[in-house]
XYZ file of C-alpha atoms in Angstrom:
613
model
C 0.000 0.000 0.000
C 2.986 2.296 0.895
C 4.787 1.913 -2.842
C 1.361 2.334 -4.137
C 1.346 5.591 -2.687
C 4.610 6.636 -3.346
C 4.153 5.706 -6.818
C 1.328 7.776 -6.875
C 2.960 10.790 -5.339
C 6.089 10.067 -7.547
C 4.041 10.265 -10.489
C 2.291 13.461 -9.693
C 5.215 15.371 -8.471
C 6.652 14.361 -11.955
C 3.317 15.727 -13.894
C 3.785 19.003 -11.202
C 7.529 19.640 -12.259
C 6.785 18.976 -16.045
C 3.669 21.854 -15.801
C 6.078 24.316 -13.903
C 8.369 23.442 -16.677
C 6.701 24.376 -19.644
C 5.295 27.137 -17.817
C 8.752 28.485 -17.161
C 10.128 28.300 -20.450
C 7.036 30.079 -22.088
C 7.778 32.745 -20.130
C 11.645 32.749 -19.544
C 12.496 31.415 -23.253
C 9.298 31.861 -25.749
C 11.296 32.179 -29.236
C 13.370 28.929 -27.940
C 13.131 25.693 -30.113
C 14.791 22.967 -31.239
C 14.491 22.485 -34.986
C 14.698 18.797 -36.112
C 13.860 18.818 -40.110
C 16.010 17.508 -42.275
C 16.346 21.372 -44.138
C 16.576 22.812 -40.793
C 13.637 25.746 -41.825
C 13.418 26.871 -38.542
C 16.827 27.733 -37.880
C 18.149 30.969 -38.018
C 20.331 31.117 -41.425
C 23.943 32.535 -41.574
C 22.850 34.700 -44.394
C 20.153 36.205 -42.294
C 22.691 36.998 -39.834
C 25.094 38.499 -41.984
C 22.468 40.735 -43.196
C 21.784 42.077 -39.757
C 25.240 42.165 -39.112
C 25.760 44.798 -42.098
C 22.857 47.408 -41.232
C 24.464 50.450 -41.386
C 21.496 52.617 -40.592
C 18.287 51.709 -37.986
C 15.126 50.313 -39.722
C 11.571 50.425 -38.300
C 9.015 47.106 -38.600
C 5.845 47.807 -38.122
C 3.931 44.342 -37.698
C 0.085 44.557 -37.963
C -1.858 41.803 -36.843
C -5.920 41.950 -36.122
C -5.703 39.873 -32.345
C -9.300 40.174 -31.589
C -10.570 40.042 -35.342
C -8.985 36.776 -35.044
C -10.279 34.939 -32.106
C -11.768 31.893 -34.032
C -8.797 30.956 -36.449
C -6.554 29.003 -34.350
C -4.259 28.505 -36.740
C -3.787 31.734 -38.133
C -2.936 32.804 -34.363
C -0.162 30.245 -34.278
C 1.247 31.494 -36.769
C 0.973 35.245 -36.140
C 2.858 34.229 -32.596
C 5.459 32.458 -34.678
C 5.830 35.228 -36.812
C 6.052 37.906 -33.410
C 8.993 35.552 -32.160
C 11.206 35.456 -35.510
C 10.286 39.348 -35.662
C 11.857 40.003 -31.614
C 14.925 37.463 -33.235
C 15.637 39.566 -35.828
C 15.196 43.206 -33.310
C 17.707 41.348 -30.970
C 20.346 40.277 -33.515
C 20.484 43.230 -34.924
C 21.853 45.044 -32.019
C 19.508 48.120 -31.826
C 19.614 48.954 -35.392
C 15.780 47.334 -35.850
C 13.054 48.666 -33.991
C 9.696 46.713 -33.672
C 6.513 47.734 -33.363
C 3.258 45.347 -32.973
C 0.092 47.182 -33.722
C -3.260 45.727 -33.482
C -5.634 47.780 -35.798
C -8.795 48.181 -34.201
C -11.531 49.082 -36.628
C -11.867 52.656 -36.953
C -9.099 53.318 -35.219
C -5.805 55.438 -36.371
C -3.568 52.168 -36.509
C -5.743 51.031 -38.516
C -5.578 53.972 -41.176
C -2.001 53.666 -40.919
C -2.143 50.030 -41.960
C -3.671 51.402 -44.883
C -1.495 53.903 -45.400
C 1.259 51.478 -45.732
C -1.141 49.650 -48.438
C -1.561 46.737 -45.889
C -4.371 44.393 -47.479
C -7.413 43.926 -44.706
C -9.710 40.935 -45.116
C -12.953 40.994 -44.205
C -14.188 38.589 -42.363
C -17.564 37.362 -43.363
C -18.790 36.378 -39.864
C -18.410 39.268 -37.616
C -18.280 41.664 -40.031
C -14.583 42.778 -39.114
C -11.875 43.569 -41.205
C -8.369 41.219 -40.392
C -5.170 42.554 -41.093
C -1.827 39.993 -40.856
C 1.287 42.106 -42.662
C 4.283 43.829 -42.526
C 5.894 47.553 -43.355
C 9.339 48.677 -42.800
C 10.640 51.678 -43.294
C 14.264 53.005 -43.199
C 15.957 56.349 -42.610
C 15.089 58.121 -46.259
C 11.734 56.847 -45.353
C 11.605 54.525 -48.102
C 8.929 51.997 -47.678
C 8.793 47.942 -47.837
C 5.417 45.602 -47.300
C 4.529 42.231 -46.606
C 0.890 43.084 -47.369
C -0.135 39.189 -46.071
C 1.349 36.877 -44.111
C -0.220 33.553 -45.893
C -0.308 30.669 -43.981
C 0.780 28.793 -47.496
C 3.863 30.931 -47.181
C 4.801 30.124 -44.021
C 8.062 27.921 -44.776
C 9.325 31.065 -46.771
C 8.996 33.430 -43.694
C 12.278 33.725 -43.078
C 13.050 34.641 -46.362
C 10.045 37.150 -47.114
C 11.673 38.790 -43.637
C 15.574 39.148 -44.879
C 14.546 40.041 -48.232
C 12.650 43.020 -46.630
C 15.109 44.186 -44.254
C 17.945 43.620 -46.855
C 15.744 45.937 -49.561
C 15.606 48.320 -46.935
C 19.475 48.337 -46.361
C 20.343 49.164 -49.477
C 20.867 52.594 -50.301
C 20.032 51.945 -54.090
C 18.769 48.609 -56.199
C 21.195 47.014 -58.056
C 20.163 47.886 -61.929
C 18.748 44.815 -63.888
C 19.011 45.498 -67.805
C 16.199 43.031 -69.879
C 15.735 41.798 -73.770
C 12.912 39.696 -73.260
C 11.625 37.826 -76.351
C 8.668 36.583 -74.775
C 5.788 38.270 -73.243
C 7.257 38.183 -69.340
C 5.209 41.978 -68.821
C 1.672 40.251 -69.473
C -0.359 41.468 -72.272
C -2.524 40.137 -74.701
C -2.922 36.428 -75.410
C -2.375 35.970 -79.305
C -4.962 32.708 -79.331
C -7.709 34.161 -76.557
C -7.223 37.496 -77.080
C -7.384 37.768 -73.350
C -5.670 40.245 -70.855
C -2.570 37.960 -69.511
C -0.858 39.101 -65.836
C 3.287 39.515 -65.665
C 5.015 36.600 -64.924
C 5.559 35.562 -61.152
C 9.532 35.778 -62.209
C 9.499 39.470 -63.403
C 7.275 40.573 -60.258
C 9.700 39.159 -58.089
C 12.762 41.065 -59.849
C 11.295 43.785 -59.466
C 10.708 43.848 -56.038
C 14.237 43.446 -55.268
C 16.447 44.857 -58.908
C 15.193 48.308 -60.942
C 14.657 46.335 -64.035
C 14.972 48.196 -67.161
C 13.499 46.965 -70.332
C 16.071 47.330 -73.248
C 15.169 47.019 -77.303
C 16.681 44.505 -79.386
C 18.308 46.516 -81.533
C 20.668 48.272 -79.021
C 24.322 49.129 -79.687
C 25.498 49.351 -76.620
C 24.593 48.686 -73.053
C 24.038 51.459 -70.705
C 26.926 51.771 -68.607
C 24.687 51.706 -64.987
C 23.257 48.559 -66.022
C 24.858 45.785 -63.212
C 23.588 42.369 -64.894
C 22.240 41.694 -68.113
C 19.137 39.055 -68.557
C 18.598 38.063 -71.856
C 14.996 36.013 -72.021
C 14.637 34.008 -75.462
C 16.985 36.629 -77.736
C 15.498 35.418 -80.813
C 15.586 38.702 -82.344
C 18.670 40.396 -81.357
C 20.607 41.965 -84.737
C 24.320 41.925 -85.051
C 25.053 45.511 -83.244
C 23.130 44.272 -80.299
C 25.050 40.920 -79.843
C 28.199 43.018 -80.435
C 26.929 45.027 -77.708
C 26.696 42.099 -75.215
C 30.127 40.819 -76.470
C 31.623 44.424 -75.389
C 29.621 44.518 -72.282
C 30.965 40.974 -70.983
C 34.343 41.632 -71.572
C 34.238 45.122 -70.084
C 33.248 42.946 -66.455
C 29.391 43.087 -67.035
C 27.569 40.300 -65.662
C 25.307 38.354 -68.051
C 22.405 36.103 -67.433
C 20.989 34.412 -70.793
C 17.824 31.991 -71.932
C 18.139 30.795 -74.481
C 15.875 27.779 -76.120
C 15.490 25.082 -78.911
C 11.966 25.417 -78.384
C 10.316 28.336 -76.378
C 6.940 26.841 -75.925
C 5.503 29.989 -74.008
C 6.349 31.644 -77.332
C 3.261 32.670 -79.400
C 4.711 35.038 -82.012
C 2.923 35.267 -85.513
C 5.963 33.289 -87.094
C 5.971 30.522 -84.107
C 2.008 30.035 -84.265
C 2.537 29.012 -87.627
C 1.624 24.683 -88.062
C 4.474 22.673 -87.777
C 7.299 25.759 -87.504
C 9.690 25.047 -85.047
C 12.604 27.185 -86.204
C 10.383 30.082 -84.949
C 10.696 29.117 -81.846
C 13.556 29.043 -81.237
C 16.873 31.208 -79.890
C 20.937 31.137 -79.800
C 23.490 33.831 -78.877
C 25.053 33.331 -82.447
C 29.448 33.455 -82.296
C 28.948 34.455 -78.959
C 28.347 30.920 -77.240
C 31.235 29.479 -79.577
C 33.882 32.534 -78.036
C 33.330 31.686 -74.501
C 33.789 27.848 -75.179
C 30.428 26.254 -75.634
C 28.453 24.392 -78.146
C 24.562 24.757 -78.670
C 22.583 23.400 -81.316
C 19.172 25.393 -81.729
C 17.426 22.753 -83.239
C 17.715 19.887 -80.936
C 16.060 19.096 -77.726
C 17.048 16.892 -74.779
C 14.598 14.005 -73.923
C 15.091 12.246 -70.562
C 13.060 8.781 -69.554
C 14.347 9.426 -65.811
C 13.177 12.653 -65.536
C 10.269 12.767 -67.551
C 6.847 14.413 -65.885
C 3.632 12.742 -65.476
C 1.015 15.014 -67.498
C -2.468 14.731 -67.396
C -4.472 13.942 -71.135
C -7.546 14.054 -69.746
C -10.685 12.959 -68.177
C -10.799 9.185 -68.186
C -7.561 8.659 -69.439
C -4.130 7.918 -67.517
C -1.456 10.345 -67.312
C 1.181 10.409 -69.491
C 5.070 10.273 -69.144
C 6.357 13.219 -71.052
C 10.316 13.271 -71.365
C 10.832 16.071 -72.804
C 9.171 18.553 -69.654
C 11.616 17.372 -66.960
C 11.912 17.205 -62.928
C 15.623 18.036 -62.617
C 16.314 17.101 -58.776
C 19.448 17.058 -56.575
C 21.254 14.223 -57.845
C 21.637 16.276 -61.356
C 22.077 19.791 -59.527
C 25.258 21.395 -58.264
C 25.024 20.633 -54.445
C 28.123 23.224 -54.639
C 27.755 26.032 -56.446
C 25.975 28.922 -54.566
C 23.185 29.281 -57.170
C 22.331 25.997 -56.943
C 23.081 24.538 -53.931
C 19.867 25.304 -51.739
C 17.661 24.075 -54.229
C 15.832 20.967 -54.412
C 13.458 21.098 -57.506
C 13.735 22.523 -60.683
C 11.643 21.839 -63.898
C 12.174 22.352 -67.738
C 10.166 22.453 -70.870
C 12.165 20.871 -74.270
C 15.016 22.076 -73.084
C 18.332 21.985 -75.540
C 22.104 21.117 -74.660
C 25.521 22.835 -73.713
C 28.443 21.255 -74.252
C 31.810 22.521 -73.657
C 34.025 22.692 -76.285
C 37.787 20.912 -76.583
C 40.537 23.088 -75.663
C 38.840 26.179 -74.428
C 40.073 28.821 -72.539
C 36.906 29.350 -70.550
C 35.720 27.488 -67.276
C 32.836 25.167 -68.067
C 30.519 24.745 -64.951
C 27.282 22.231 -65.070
C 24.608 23.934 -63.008
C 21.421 21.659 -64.307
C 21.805 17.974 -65.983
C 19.954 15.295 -67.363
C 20.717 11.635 -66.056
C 22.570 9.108 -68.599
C 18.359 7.980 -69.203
C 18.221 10.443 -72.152
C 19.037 11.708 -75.332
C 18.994 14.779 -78.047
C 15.841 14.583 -80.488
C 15.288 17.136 -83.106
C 12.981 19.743 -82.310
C 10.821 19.337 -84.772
C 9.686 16.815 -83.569
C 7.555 19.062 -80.609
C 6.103 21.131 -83.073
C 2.807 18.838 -83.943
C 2.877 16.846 -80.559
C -0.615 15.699 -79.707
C 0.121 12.994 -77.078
C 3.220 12.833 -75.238
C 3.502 9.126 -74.999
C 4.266 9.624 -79.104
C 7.638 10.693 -77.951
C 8.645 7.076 -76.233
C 8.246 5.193 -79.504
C 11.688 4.278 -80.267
C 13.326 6.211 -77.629
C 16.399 4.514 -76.788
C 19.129 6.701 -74.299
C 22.254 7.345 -75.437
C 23.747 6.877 -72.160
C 24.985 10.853 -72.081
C 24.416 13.327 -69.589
C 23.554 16.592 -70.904
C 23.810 20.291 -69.139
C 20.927 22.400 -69.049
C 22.370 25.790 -67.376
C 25.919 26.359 -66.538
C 28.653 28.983 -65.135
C 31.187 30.429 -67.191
C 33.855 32.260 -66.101
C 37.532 32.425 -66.882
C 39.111 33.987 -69.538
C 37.627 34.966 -73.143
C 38.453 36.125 -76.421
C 36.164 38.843 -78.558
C 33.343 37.092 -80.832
C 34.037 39.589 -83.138
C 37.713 40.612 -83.478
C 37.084 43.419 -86.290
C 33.806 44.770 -85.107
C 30.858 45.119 -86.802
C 29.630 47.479 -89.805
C 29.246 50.454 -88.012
C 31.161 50.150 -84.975
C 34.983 50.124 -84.587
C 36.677 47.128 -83.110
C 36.376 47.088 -79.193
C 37.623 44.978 -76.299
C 39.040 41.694 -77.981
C 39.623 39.977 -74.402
C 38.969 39.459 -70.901
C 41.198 38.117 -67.975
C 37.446 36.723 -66.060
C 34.385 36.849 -67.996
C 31.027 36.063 -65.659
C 28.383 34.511 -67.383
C 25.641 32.015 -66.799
C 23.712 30.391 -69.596
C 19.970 28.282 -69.514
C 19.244 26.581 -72.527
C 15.342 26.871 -71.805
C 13.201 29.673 -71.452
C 9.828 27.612 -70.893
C 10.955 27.045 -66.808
C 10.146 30.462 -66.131
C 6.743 30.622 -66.970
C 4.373 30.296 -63.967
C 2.717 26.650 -65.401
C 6.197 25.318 -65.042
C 6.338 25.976 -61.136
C 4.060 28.121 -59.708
C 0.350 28.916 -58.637
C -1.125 31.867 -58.291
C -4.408 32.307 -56.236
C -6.263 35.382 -55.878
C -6.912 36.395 -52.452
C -8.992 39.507 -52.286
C -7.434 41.217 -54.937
C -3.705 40.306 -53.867
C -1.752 37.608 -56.168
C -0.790 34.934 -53.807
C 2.128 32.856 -55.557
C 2.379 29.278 -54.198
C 5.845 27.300 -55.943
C 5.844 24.048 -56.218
C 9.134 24.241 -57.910
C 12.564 26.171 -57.441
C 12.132 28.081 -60.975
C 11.976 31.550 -59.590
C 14.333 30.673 -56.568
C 17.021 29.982 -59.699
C 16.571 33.182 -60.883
C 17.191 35.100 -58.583
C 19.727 33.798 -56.984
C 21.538 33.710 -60.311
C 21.069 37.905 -59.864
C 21.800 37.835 -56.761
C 24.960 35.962 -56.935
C 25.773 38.130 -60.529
C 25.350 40.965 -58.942
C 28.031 40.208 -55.686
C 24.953 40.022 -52.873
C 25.159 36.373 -51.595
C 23.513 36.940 -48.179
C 20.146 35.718 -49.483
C 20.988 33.124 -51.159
C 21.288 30.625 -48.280
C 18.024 31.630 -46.537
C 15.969 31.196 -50.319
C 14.344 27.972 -50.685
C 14.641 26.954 -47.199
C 10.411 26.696 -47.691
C 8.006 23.804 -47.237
C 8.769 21.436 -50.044
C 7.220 18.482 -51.044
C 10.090 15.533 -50.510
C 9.719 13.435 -53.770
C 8.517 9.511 -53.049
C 11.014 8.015 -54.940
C 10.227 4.419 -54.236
C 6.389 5.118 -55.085
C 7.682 7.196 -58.006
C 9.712 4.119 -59.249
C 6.817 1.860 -58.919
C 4.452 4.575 -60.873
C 7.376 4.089 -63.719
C 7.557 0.543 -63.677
C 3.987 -0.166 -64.092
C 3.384 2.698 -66.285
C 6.021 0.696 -68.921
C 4.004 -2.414 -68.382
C 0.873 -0.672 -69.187
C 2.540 0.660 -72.091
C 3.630 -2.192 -73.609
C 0.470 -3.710 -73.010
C -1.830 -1.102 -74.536
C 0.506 -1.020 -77.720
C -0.293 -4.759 -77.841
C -3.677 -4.304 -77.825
C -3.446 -1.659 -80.249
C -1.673 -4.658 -82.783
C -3.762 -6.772 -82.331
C -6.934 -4.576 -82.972
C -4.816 -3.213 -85.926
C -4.425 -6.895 -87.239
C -8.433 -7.625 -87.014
C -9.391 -4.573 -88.634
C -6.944 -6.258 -91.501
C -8.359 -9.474 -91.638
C -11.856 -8.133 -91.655
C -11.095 -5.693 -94.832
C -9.590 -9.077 -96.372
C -12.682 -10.997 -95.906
C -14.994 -8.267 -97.202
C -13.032 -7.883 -100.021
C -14.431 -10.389 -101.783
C -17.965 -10.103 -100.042
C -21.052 -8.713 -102.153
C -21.601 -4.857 -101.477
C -24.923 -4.983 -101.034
C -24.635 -7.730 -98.534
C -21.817 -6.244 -95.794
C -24.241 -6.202 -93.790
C -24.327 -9.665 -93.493
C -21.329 -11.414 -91.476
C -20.063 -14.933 -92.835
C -19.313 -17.432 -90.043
C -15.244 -16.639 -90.567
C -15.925 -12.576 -90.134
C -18.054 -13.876 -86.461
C -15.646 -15.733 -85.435
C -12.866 -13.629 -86.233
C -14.726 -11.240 -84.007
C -15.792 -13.149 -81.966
C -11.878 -14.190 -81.043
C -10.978 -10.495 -80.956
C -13.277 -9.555 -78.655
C -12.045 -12.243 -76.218
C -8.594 -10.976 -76.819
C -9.629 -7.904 -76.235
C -11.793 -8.768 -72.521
C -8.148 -10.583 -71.932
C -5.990 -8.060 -72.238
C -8.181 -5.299 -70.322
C -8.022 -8.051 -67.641
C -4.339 -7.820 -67.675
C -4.222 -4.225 -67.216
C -6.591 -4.102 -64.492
C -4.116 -6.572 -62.998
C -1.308 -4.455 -63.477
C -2.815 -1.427 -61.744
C -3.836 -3.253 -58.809
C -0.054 -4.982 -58.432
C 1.017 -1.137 -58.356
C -1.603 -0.614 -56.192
C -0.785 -3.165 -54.179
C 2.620 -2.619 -54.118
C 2.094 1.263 -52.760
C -0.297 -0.061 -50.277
C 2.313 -2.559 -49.092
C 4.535 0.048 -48.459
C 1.744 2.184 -46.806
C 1.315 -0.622 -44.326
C 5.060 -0.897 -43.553
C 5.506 2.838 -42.905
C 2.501 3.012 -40.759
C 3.523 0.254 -38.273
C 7.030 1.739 -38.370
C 5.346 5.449 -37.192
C 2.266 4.224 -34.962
C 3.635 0.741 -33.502
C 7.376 0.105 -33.894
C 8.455 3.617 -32.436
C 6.013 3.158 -29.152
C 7.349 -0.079 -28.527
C 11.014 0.577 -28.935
C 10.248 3.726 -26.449
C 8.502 1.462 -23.735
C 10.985 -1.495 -23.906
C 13.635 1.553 -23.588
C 11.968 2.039 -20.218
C 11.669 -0.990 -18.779
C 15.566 -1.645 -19.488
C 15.607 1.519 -17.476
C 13.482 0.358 -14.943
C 15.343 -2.968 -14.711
C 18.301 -1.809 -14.796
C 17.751 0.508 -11.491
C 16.033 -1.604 -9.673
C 19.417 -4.468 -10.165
C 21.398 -1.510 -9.001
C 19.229 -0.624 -5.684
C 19.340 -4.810 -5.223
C 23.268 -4.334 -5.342
């Protein structure tokens, strides 16, 4: 009776002194965690604290959050009080020069006209009536202005980020100056086929939050001298002074940033629309690519089994494998180059090749590859693509990998030695050229890796994909700021299933090959029956002779076999996924528990020996 009740009293001083514990640290440490994903996103970056390191002058934050508004959304409060914490992190790094300010706008109220002021965006709330506001405005010493005008809880892997970006902005005394030939329409528009009113790409909205981007024709002679990196989107167009222009401007030390494509899908230009045209779609950097040491062919696409996407073809139908939109993922990115590095998915649309060239001077970096799965296929072949699954007839790999985007930098000899009509010869070489080259221009359109969802009037992006994140950090590292670049992408991504993935791939080939069979064999009855009509009465095809019945006859019970073989290959896969479903589950809701309580009864044992001894 006595151990009973010192068990009991043992057990509730331990619940006592595990109360006053959490109780203590909410109040002693409340922004103190212990962050155990595999991407660490809730740990404080090095870039972040460089950043606040560097503040020269003091910045104020202004965080607006409705508390009362937002009584019944539990989980918007969470992450409000997350969002607080990191806020008070960054005020106490920064050694006085942030100050914070939490404001609750109360409707009607002068903190909430301010939140307007800032252009804040208030939600109203359809069951009280109220208005909710969940953002953030910093300001700086020349009272320039920065927003977060919504804190989405979609977003909320990429706080961090969203927060350094802002304070960083704010630091600088100027943007760095972006100069853009874009042959595609990245500023929105008119859509050629719908004649609909299109939005700007996700990818130029986010430049320009952080770069002054200035549009440049493609017919320039020379580039503007206060222009820091060059981006050159799909130069289809660009005439011989212009390229010149670019050749000057990279061996003068400018920093250029090209896309370039075999086949810019996202184009829609009069002489692209055209059937069957694929030439029109397509770009190169003319002598330039061969001076810095790289091959290109514009007229050939890489196709990749490996990393092929699965595409939808419709209702009622199964998705296909297309291999020439690829998933490149970290096995064929540069875990070591500082564009690259923090980013774990990247897509691409009929991408083309670069291939360094024997002998040359200039360094040859791979940023972006396909596996050895793939091969080059002319790309013509894209330009009257109705179903993707066309594209695996035949395929056979070549056992190559080939490079998608990569650095170059070293030293470089003038494209054009005597100049060009017009224009006296210039620079003819550079000690250290800095140049990074894409050979697709499709991955930065927003169906390649983002959503956008309209919330009230405010474009929500939601990637799925590290498109943008490429971009610019590519600027950012061009332009010599590499303090964001380790907290970008440190967001909520989706970790790929690669063993469900395989299993997808492997019964997607046996479905293939057995759907081709069936398509034989219904090929080879539709033969036989024009053979035995051929000789058959016209005026009597109506009429079946015993041969034409049974030679349906045996092709529909073909047929009923074979759809009973592909209903038994989708249930092995199926099966298999469930198998593994199982596996995982006992490993997460039985295995774990168990290991933890046979943990404490060694424990237990093990004490109670010791007390015996």
């Amino acid at each position: 009776m006595k151990r009973l009740i010192y068990s009991g009293a043992g057990l509730l001083v331990l619940l006592l002194a595990f109360v006053a514990f959490n109780m203590a640290t909410n109040v002693l440490l409340p922004g103190a965690r212990v962050d155990l994903t595999e991407q660490k996103l809730y740990t404080f970056s090095e870039g972040t604290q460089q950043i606040l390191d560097d503040l020269e002058e003091p910045i104020d934050l202004y965080f607006f959050f409705s508390d009362q508004a937002s009584k019944e959304n539990i989980a918007l409060r969470n992450y409000a009080k997350r969002v607080e914490e990191m806020l008070r992190e960054y005020e106490r790094e920064a050694d006085g020069q942030i100050r914070l300010h939490i404001i609750d706008p109360q409707p009607f109220s002068e903190a909430e006209d301010r939140a307007a002021e800032f252009g804040l965006q208030g939600i109203p709330l359809s069951q009280t009536g109220d208005t909710l506001y969940f953002g953030l405005a910093g300001t700086n010493e020349l009272a320039e202005r920065e927003i977060i005008p919504f804190f989405a809880l979609e977003q909320e892997g990429m706080l961090e980020y969203e927060l350094s970006r802002l304070v960083s902005t704010l630091a600088q005394t100027e943007k760095l100056k972006v100069g853009l030939i874009a042959g595609l329409p990245m500023s929105g528009g008119m859509t050629p086929y719908a004649q609909q009113p299109a939005p700007p790409w996700v990818v130029l909205e986010q430049m320009q939050q952080m770069f002054e981007v200035e549009q440049l024709q493609h017919d320039v002679d020379q580039i503007p001298e206060d222009i820091g990196v060059l981006l050159l989107v799909h130069p289809k167009s660009l005439t011989e002074a212009a390229l010149y222009a670019v050749d000057q401007f990279v061996l003068r030390g400018g920093k250029l940033l090209a896309f370039i494509d075999p086949y810019a899908e996202a184009d829609q230009a009069m002489e692209a629309m055209i059937e069957g045209m694929a030439d029109g779609k397509s770009s190169d950097l003319g002598p330039l690519l061969k001076a810095w040491g790289v091959q290109y062919n514009p007229e050939q696409v890489v196709v990749d089994e490996h990393q092929g996407m699965s595409v939808s073809r419709g209702q009622g139908q199964l998705p296909a494998r297309h291999i020439g939109w690829l998933e490149v993922q970290p096995p064929q990115i540069d875990r070591e180059d500082t564009i690259t590095a923090p980013l774990q998915l990247l897509t691409v649309g009929t991408a083309g090749a670069l291939i360094p060239t024997d002998g040359a001077q200039t360094r040859f970096t791979p940023l972006l590859t396909s596996t050895a799965d793939s091969t080059l296929m002319p790309s013509e072949a894209f330009a009257n693509l109705r179903d993707p699954e066309d594209l695996l007839k035949g395929f056979q790999a070549d056992e190559h990998t080939y490079t998608f985007a990569a650095r170059l930098d070293g030293p470089a000899n003038s494209a054009y030695p005597q100049g060009v009509e017009g224009h006296e010869p210039g620079l003819q070489q550079a000690d250290n050229i800095h140049v990074v080259v894409v050979a697709d221009t499709d991955m930065l359109t927003d169906r390649m890796w983002v959503q956008v969802q309209d919330l009230f009037g405010q474009r929500i992006p939601q990637p799925w994909a590290d498109n943008g994140g490429f971009l610019i950090n590519a600027l950012d590292h061009l332009s010599g700021s590499e303090a964001l670049i380790s907290v970008r992408s440190r967001g909520d991504f989706s970790r790929p299933f690669t063993v469900v993935e395989k299993l997808q791939r492997d019964a997607e080939s046996r479905f293939r090959a057995s759907e081709q069979r069936l398509q034989q064999q219904l090929a080879e009855t539709d033969q036989r029956l024009a053979q035995l009509q051929q000789n058959q009465d016209p005026n009597q095809l109506t009429e079946l002779t015993a041969e034409q019945r049974d030679a349906i006859q045996q092709f529909i019970d073909e047929k009923l076999a074979i759809r009973k073989q592909l209903r038994d290959v989708r249930y092995k896969l199926n099966a298999d996924i469930d198998k593994l479903g199982t596996q995982l589950k006992f490993i997460n809701i039985a295995l774990v528990p168990l290991l933890l309580t046979l943990g404490v009864l060694i424990w237990w044992l093990v004490a109670r020996l010791r007390r015996k001894h």
